[in-house]
mmCIF file of C-alpha atoms and ligand atoms in Angstrom:
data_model
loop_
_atom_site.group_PDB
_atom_site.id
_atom_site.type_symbol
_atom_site.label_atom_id
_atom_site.label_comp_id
_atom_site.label_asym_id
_atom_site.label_seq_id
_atom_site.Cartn_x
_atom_site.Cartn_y
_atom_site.Cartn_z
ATOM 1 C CA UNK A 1 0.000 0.000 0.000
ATOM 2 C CA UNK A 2 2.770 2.971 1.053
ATOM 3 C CA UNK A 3 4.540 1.105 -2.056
ATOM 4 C CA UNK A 4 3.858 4.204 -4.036
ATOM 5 C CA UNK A 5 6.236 6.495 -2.041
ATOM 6 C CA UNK A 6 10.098 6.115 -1.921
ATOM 7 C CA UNK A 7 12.143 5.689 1.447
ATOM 8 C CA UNK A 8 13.334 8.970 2.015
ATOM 9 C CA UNK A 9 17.133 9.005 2.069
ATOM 10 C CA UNK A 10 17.703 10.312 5.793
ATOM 11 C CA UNK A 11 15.105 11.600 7.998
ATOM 12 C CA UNK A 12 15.511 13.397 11.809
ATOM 13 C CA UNK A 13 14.536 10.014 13.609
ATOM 14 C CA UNK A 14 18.036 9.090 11.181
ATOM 15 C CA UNK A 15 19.477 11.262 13.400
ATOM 16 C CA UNK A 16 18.326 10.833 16.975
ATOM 17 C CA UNK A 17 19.551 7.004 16.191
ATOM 18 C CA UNK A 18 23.027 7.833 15.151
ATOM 19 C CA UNK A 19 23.086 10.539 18.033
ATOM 20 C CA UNK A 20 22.253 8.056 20.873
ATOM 21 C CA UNK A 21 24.457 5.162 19.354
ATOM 22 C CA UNK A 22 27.343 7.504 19.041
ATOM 23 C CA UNK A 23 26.246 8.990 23.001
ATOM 24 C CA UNK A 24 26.367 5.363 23.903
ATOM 25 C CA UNK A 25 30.145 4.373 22.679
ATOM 26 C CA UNK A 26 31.597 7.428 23.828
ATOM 27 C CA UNK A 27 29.753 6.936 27.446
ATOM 28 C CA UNK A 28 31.181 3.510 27.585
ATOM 29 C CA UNK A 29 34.761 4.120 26.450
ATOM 30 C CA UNK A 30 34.546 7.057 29.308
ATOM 31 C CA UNK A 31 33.471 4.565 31.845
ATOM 32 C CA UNK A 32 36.246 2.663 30.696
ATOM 33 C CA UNK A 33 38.997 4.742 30.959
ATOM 34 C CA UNK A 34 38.395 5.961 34.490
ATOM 35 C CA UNK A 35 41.761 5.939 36.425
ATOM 36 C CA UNK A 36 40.964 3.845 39.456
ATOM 37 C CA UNK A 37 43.890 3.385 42.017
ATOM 38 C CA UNK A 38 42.738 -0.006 42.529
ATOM 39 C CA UNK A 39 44.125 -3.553 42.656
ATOM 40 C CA UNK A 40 44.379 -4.979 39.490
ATOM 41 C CA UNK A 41 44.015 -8.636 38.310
ATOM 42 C CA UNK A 42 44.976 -10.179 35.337
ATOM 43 C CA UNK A 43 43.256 -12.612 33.976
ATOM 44 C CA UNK A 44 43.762 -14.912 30.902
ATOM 45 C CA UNK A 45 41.273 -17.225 29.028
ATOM 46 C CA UNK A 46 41.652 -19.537 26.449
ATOM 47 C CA UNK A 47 38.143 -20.787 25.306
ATOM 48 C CA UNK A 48 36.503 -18.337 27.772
ATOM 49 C CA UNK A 49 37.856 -20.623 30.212
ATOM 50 C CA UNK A 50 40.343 -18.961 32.868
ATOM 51 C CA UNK A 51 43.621 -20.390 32.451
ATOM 52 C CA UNK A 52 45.672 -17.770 34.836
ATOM 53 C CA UNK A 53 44.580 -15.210 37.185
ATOM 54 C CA UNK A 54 46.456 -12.850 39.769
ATOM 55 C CA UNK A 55 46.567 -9.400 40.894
ATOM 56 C CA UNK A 56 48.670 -7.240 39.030
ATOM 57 C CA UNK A 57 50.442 -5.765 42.456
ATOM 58 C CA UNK A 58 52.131 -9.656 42.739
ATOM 59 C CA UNK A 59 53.840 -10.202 39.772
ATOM 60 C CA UNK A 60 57.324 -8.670 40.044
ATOM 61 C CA UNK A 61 59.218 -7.554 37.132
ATOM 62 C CA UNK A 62 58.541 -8.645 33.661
ATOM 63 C CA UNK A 63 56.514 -12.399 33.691
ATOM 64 C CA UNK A 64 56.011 -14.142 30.069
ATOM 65 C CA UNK A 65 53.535 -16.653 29.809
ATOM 66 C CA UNK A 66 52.789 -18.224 26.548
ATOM 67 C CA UNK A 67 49.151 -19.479 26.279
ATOM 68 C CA UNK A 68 48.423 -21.365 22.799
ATOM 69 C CA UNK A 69 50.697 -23.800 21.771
ATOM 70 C CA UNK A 70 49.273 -23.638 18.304
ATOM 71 C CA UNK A 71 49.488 -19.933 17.903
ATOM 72 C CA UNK A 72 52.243 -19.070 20.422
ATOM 73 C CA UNK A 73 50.103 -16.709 22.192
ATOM 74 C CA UNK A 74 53.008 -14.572 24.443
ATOM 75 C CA UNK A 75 51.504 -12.226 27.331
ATOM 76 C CA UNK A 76 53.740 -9.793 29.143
ATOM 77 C CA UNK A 77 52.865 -8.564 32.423
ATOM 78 C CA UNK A 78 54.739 -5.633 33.997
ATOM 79 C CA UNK A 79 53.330 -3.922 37.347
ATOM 80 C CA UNK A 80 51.754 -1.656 35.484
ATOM 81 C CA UNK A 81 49.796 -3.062 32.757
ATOM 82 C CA UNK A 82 49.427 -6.596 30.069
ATOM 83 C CA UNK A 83 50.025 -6.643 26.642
ATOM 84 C CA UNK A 84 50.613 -9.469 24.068
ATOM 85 C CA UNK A 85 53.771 -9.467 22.839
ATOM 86 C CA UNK A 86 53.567 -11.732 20.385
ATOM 87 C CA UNK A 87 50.881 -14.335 18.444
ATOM 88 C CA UNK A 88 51.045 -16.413 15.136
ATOM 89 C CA UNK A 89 47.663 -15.065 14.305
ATOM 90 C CA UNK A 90 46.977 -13.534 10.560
ATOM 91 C CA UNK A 91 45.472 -10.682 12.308
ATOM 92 C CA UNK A 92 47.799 -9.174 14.886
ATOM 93 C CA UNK A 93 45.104 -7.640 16.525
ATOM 94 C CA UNK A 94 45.723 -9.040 20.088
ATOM 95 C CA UNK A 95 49.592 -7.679 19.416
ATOM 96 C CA UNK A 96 48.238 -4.280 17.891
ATOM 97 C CA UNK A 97 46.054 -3.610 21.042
ATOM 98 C CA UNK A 98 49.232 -2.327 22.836
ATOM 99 C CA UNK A 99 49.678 -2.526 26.796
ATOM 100 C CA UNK A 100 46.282 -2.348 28.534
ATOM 101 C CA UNK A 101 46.608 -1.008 31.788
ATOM 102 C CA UNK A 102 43.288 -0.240 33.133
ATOM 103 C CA UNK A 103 40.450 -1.986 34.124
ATOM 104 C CA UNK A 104 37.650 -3.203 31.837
ATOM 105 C CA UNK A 105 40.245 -2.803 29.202
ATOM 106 C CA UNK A 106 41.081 -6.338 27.272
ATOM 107 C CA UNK A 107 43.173 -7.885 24.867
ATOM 108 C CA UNK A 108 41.713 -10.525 22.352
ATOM 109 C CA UNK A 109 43.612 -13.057 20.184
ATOM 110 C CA UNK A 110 40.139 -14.397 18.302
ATOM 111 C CA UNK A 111 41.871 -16.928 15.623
ATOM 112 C CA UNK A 112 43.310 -18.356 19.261
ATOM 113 C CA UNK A 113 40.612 -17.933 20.980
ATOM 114 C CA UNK A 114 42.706 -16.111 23.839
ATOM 115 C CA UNK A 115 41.762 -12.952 26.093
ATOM 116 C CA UNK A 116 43.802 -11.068 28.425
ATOM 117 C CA UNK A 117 41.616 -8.949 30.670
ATOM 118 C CA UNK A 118 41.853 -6.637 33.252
ATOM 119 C CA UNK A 119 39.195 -6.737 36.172
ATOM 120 C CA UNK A 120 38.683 -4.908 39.524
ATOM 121 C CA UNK A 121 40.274 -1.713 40.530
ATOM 122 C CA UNK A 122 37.750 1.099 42.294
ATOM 123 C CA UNK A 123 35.386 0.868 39.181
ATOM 124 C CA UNK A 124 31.989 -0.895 40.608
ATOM 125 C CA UNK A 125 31.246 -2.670 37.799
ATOM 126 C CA UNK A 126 32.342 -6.033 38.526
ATOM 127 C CA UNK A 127 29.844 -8.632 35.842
ATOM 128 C CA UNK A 128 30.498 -12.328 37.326
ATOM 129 C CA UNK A 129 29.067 -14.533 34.048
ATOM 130 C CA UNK A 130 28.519 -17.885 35.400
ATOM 131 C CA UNK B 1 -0.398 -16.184 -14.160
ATOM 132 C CA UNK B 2 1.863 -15.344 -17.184
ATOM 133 C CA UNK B 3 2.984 -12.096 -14.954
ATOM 134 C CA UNK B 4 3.584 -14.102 -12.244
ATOM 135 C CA UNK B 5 6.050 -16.311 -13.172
ATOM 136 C CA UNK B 6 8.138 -13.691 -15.187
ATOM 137 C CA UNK B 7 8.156 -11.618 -12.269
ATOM 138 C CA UNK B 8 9.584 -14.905 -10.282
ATOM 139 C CA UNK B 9 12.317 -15.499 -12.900
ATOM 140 C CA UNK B 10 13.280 -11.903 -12.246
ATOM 141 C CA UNK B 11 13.578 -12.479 -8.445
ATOM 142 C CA UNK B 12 15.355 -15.592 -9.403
ATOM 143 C CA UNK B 13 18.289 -13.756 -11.468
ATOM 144 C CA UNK B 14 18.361 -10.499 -9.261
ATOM 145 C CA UNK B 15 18.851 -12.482 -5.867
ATOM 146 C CA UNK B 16 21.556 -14.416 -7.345
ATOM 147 C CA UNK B 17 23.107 -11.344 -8.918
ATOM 148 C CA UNK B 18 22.978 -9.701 -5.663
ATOM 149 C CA UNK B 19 24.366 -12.839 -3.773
ATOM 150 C CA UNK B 20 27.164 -12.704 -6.436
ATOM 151 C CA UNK B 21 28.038 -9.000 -5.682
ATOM 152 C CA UNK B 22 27.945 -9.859 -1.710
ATOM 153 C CA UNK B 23 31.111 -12.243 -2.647
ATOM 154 C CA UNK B 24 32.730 -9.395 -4.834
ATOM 155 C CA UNK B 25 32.321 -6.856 -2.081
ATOM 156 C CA UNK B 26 33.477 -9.763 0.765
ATOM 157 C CA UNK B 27 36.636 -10.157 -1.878
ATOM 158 C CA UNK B 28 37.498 -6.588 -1.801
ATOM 159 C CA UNK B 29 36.742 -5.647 2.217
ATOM 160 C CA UNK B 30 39.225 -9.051 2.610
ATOM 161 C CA UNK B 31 41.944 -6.716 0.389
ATOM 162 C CA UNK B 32 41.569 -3.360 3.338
ATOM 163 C CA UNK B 33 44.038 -3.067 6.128
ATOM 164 C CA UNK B 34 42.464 -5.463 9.720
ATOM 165 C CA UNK B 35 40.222 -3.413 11.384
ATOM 166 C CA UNK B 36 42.007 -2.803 15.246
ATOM 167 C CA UNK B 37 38.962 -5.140 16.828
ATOM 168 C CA UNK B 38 39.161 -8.774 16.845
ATOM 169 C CA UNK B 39 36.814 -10.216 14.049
ATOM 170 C CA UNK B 40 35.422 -7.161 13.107
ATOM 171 C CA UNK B 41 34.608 -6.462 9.202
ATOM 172 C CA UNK B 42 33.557 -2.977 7.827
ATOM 173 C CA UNK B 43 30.773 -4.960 6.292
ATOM 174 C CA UNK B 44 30.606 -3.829 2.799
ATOM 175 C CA UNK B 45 28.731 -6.494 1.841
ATOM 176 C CA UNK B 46 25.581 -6.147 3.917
ATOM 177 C CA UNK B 47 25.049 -3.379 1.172
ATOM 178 C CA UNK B 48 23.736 -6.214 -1.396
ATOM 179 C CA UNK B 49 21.504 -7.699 1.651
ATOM 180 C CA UNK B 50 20.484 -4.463 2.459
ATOM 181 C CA UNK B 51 19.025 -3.886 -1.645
ATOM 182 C CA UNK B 52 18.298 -7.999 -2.001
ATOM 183 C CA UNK B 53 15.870 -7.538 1.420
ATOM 184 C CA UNK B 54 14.471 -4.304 0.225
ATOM 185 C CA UNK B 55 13.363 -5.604 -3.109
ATOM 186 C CA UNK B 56 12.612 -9.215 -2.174
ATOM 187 C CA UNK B 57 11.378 -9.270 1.319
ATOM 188 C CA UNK B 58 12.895 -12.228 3.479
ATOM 189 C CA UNK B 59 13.716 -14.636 0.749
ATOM 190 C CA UNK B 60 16.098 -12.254 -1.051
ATOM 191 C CA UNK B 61 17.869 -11.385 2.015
ATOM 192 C CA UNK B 62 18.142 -15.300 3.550
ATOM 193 C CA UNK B 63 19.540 -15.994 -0.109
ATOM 194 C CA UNK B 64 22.407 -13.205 0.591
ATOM 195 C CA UNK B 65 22.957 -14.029 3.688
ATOM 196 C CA UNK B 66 23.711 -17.234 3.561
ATOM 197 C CA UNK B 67 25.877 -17.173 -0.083
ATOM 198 C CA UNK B 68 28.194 -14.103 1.873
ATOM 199 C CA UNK B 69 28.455 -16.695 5.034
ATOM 200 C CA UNK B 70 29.190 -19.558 2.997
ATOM 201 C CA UNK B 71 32.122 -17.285 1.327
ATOM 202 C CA UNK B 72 33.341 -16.068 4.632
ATOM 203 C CA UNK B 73 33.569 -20.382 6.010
ATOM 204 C CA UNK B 74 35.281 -21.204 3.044
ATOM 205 C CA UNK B 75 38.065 -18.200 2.609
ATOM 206 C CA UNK B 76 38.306 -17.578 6.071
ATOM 207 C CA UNK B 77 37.617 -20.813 8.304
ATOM 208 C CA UNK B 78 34.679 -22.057 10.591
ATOM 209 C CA UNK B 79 35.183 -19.156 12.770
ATOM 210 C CA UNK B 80 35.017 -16.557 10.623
ATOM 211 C CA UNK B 81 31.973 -18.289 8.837
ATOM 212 C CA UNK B 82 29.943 -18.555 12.195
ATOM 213 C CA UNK B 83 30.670 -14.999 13.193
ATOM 214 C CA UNK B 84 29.745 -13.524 9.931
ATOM 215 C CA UNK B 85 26.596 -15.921 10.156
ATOM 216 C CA UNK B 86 25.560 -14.612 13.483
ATOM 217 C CA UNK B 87 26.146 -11.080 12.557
ATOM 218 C CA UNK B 88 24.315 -10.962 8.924
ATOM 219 C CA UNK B 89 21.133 -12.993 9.887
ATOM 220 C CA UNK B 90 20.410 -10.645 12.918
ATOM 221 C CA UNK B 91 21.250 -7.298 11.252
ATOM 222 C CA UNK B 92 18.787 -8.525 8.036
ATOM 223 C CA UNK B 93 16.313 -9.931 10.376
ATOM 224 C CA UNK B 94 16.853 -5.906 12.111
ATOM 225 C CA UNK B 95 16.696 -4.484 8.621
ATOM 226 C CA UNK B 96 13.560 -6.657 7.241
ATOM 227 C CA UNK B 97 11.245 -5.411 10.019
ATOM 228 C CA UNK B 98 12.161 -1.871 9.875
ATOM 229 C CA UNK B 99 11.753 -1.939 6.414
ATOM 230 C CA UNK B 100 7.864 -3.868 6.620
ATOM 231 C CA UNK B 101 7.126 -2.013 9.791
ATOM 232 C CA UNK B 102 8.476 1.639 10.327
ATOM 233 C CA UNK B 103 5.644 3.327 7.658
ATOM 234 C CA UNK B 104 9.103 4.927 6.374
ATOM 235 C CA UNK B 105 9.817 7.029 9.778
ATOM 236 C CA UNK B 106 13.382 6.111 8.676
ATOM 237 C CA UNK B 107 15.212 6.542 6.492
ATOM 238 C CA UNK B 108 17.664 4.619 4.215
ATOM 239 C CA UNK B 109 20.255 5.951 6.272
ATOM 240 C CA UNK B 110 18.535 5.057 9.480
ATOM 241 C CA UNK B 111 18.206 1.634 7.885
ATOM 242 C CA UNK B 112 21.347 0.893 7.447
ATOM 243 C CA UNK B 113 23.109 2.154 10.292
ATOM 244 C CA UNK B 114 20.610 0.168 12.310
ATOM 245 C CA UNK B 115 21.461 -3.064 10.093
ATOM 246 C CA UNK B 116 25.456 -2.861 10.607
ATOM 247 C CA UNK B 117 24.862 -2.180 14.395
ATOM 248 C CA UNK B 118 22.832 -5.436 14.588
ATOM 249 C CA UNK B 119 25.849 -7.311 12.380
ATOM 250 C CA UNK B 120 28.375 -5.948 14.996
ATOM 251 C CA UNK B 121 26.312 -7.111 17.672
ATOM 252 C CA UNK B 122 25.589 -10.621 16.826
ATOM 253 C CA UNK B 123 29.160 -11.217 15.807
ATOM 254 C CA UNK B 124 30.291 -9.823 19.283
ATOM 255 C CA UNK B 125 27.991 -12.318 20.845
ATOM 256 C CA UNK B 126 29.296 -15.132 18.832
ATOM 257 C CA UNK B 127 32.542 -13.871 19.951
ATOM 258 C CA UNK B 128 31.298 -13.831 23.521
ATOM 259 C CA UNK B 129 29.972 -17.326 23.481
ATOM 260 C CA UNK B 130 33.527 -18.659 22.240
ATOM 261 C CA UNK B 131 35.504 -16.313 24.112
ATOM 262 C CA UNK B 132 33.994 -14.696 27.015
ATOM 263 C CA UNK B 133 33.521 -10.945 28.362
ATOM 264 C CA UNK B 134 37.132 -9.568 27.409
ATOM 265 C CA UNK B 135 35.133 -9.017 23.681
ATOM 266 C CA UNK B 136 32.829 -6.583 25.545
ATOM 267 C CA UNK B 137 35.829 -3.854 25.808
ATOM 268 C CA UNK B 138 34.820 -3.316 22.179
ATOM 269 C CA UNK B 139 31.410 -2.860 21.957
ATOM 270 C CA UNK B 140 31.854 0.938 21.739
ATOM 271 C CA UNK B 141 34.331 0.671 18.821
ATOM 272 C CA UNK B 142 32.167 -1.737 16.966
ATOM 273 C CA UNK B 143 29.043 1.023 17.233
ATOM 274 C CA UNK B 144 31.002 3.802 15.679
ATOM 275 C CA UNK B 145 31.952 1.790 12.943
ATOM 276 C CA UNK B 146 28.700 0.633 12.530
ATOM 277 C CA UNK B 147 27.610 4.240 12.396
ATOM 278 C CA UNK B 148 29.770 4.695 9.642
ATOM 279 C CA UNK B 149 29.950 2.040 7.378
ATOM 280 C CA UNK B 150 25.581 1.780 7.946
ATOM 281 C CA UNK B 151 25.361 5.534 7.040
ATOM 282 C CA UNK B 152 27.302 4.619 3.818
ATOM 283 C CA UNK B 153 25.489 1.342 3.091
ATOM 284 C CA UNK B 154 22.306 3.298 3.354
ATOM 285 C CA UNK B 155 23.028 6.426 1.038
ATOM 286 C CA UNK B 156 24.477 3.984 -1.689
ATOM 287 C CA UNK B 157 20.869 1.851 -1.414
ATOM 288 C CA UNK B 158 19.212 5.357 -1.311
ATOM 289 C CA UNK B 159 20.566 6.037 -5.005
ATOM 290 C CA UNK B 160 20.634 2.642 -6.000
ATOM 291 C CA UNK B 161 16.863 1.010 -4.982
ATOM 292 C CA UNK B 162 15.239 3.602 -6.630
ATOM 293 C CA UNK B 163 16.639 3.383 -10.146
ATOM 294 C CA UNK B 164 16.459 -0.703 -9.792
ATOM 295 C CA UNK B 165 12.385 0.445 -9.259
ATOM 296 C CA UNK B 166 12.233 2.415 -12.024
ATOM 297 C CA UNK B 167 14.052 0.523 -14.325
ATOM 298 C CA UNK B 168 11.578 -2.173 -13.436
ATOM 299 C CA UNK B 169 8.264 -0.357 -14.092
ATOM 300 C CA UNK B 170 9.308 0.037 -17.564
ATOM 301 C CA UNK B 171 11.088 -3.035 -18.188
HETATM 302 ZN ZN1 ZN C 201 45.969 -12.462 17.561
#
């Protein structure tokens, strides 16, 4: 029936979507990226099963850990942040992510199905999925 | 009757051109520079499911759907395939009712940026399933490119559905 009449190409309810999307991402990335003075845990899946897990004040100096056998995956922890120093992924997008240092923030090797995360600190939002 | 069946030949030929152009546009997104969040595509080709589901309802954009998944499981493993599976069926499914439902409050624009949000969220749910929360860090990187690549998929369908409608009134 409202066959006859073309889809106009944008309209204002166009732009209240793309407003509150974009409102959304750039609340989240602020929650984020709060500095909290907290303790810090690593933790490490593989298979979104946990595979190592300890706060970031005990690990002393520089600690390697390679995860995959298959792909190599390499985490380096340092007191004050993770990264993944090296993978045998096609993607290098776990590598790319740099040193994560806060919390919420995570590092994801998806061909190896590997995650570095880092959880707690002051921020309240603490999701426990069973 | 006669109508009918032309008009189903038509389908026929269109949907499987359109499938065809999802694998061309897959090819050349597979050619850009990795996107900086694990498994995420720009998503070029939900352009061809956006036109195939706007012209043929749910059977033209299942048909796309599944011929871009199929290309993604064979070029870039069982992963890949699933993800791009999860993503493309929920962001047509998104697209389909907006399009049968919204008496045109939106636009194409509005279309497609909701479409490519809804393929950035199903994939980081498959993701989720197979990997757990560390995916959710994304999320708000995976909504600005969706608002992005949907605002682009939708003015390119904006210019392009029309003529396709003209061009068959007079055909
Ligand atoms: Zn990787």
């Amino acid at each position: 029936m409202n066959n006859n009449k073309e889809r106009k190409k944008v309209t204002v309810l166009d732009f209240v979507l793309i407003a509150v999307l974009v409102c959304t991402a750039l609340f989240i990335i602020l929650q984020q990226n709060k500095s909290d003075g907290g303790e810090l845990e690593v933790v490490v899946k593989k298979n979104s099963e946990v595979v190592f897990n300890r706060s970031l004040s005990d690990i002393s100096g520089v600690t390697e850990i390679c995860v995959d056998e298959e792909f190599n995956v390499i985490i380096c922890m340092e007191p004050d942040g993770v990264y993944v120093k090296s993978s045998d992924c096609s993607d290098k997008v776990c590598v790319n992510t740099g040193k994560i240092t806060k919390s919420g923030q995570a590092a994801v090797c998806l061909p190896a199905h590997v995650s570095v995360e880092l959880k707690g600190g002051k921020s309240e939002v603490d999701v426990v999925v069973g | 009757m006669k109508k009918k069946s032309g008009f189903n030949v038509k389908m026929f030929s269109q949907t499987a051109m359109l499938s065809a152009l999802t694998i061309v546009l897959s090819f050349l997104e597979g050619m850009l520079p990795e996107l900086p969040v694990p498994g995420a595509k720009l998503g070029l080709a939900n352009l061809a499911v956006m036109t195939a589901t706007d012209l043929f309802g749910l059977t033209g954009g299942l048909s796309t759907t599944l011929v871009k998944s199929f290309f993604a499981l064979v070029t870039r493993g069982p992963v890949a395939g699933f993800m791009s599976l999860c993503g493309s069926l929920l962001s047509m499914f998104v697209m389909w009712l907006f399009m049968r439902y919204d008496r045109k409050k939106f636009g194409y624009v509005g279309i497609g940026v909701m479409g490519a949000v809804s393929h950035n969220m199903g994939q980081l749910c498959a993701s989720f399933a197979m990997m757990g929360s560390a995916v959710l860090f994304y999320s708000p990187f995976l909504i600005l490119i969706a608002v992005f690549t949907g605002a682009f998929t939708g003015i390119v369908n904006s210019i392009l559905l029309p003529i396709i409608r003209k061009s068959e009134k007079y055909a």
